[in-house]
Short mmCIF file of C-alpha atoms in Angstrom, two decimals:
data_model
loop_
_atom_site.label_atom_id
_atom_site.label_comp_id
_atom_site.label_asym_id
_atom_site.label_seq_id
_atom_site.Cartn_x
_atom_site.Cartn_y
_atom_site.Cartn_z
CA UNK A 22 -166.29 200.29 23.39
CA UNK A 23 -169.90 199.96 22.37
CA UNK A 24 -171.27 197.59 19.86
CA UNK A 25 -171.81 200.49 17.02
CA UNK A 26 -167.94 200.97 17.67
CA UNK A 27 -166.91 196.96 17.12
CA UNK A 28 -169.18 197.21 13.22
CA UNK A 29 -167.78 200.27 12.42
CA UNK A 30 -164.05 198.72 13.01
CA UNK A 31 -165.46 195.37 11.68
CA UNK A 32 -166.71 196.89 8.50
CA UNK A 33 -163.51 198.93 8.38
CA UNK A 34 -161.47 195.20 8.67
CA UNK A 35 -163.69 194.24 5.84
CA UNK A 36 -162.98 196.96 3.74
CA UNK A 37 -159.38 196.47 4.15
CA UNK A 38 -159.08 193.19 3.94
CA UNK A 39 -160.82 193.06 0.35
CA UNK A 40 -158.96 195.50 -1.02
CA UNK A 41 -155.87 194.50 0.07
CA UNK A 42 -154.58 197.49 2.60
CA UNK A 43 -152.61 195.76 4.74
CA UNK A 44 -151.70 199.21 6.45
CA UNK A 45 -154.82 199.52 7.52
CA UNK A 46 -155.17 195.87 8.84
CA UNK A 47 -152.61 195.95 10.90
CA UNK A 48 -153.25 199.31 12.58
CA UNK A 49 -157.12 197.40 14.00
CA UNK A 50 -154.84 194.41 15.02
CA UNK A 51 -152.79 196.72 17.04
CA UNK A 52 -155.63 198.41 18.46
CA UNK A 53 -157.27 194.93 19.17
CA UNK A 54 -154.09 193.80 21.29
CA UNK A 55 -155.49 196.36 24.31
CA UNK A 56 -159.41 195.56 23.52
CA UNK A 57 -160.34 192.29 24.00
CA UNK A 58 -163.75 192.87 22.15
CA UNK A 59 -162.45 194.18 19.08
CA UNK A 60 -159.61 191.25 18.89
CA UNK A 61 -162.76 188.63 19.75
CA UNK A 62 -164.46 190.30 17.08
CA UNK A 63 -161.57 190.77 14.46
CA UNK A 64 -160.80 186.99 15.32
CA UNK A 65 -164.02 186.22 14.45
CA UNK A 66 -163.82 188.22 10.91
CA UNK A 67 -161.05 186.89 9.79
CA UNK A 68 -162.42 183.75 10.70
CA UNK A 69 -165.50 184.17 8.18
CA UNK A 70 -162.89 185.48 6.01
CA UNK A 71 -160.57 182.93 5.99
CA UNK A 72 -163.03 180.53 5.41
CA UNK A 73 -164.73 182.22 2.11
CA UNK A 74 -161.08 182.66 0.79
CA UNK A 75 -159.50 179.22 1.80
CA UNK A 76 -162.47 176.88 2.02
CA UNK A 77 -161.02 176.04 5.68
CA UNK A 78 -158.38 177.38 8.06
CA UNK A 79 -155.47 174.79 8.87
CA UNK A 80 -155.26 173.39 12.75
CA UNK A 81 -151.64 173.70 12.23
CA UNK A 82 -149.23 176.50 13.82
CA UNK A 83 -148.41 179.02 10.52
CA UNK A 84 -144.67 178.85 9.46
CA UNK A 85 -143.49 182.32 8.20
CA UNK A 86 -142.15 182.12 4.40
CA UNK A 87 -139.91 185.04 2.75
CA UNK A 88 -142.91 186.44 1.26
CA UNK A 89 -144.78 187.27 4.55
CA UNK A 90 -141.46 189.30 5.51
CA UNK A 91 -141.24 190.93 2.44
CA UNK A 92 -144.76 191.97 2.81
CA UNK A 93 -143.35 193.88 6.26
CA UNK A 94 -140.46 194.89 4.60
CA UNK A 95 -142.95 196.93 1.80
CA UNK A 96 -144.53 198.24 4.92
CA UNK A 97 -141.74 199.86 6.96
CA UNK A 98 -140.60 203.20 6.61
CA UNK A 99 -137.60 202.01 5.53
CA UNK A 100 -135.93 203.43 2.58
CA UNK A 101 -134.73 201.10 -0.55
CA UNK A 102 -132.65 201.96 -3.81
CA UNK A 103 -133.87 200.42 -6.98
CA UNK A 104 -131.64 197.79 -6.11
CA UNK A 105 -132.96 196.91 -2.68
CA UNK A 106 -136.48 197.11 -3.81
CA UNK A 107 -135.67 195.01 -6.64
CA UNK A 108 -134.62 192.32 -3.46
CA UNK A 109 -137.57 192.86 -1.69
CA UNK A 110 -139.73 192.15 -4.34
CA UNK A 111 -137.94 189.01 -5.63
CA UNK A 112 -138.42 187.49 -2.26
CA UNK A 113 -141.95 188.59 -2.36
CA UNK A 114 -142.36 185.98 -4.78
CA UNK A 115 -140.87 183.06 -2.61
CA UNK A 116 -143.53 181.28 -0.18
CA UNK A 117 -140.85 178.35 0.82
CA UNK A 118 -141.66 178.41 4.60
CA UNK A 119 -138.73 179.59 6.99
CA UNK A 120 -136.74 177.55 9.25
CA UNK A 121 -138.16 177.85 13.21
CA UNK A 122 -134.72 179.62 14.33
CA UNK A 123 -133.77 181.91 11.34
CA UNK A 124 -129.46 183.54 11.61
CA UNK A 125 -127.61 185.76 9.31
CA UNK A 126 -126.20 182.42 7.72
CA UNK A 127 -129.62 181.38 6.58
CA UNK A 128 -130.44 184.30 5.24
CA UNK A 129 -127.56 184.73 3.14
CA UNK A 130 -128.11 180.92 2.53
CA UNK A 131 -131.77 182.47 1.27
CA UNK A 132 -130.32 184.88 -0.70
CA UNK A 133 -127.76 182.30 -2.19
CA UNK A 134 -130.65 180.06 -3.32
CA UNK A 135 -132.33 183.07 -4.68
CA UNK A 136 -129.82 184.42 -6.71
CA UNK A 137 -130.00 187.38 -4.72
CA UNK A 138 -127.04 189.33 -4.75
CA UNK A 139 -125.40 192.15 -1.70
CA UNK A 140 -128.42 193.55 -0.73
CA UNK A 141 -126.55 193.61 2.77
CA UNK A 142 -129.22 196.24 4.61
CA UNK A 143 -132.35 194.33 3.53
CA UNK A 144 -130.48 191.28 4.57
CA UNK A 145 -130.46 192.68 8.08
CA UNK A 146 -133.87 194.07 7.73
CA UNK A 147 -135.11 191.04 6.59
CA UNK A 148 -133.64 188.87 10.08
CA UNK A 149 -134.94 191.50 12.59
CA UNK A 150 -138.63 191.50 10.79
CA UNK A 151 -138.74 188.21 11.07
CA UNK A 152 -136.80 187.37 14.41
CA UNK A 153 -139.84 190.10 15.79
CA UNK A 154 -142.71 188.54 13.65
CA UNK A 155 -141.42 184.93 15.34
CA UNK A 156 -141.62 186.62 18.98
CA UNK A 157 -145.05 187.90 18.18
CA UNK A 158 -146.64 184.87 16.54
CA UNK A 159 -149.49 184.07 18.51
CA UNK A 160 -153.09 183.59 17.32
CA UNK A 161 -154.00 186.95 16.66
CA UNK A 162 -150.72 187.31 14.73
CA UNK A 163 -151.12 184.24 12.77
CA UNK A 164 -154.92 185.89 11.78
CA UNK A 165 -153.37 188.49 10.68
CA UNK A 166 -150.68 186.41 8.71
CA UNK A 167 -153.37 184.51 7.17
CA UNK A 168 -155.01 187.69 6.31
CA UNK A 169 -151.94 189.16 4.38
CA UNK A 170 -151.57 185.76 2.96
CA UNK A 171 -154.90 185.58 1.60
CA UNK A 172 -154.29 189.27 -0.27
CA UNK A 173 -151.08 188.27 -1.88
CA UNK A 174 -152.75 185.77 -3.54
CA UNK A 175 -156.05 187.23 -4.55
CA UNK A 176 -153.58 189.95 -5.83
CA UNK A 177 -151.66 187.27 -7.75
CA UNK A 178 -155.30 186.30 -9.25
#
């Protein structure tokens, strides 16, 4: 991939990333898992990014709260009733971080505490998106976890 290729991608990131299309984000972090250039340069992004939003990035390994699975949730093809949507966007709202191993029994401890009630398929959605976000979390994972992050709460702005 040439250098015009990385700014065009970069300046796509950047795009996306300010206006909150988290689609589009994560399709360039797939991409950048087989091109080391692009994930050196999206790393780098982000970085800038991170930094303007945040005032710093955190040395510490990212926990996963409800909200960053929610946010997954909203992105899968997967279709909700009213009620089930209503679900997903209540825990949308919660950023209390997640436990390190996450069962069915916390999450129906989560959706205790929530006041969240059946719900029993995004309950299972919910544990596998997160189960596979947990596998995945490595640096360029927890960029783009910071990323999403950083959109929810512009949004919330």
């Amino acid at each position: 991939m040439n250098i015009d290729r990385l700014d065009q991608l970069g300046m796509c990131f950047i795009e996306a990333h300010e206006s909150g299309d988290l689609e589009t984000m994560a399709q360039l972090w797939g991409m950048a898992a087989a091109d080391s250039a692009l994930n050196n340069r999206l790393m780098h992004l982000e970085s800038g990014l991170m930094l303007e939003l945040d005032g710093a990035i955190g040395a510490e390994p990212i926990r996963l709260t409800a909200a960053d699975i929610a946010e997954k949730l909203r992105l899968s093809e997967t279709r909700y009733n009213v009620e089930e949507r209503a679900v997903v966007d209540r825990l949308a709202q919660c950023e209390e971080t997640l436990p390190e191993t996450l069962t069915m029994r916390v999450v129906r401890g989560l959706w205790e505490q929530l006041g969240l009630n059946g719900a029993e398929k995004v309950a299972r959605d919910f544990l596998e998106q997160a189960s596979a976000l947990m596998l995945r979390l490595g640096a360029d994972q927890q960029g783009a976890l910071m990323a999403a992050r950083a959109v929810r709460r512009a949004r919330k702005e």
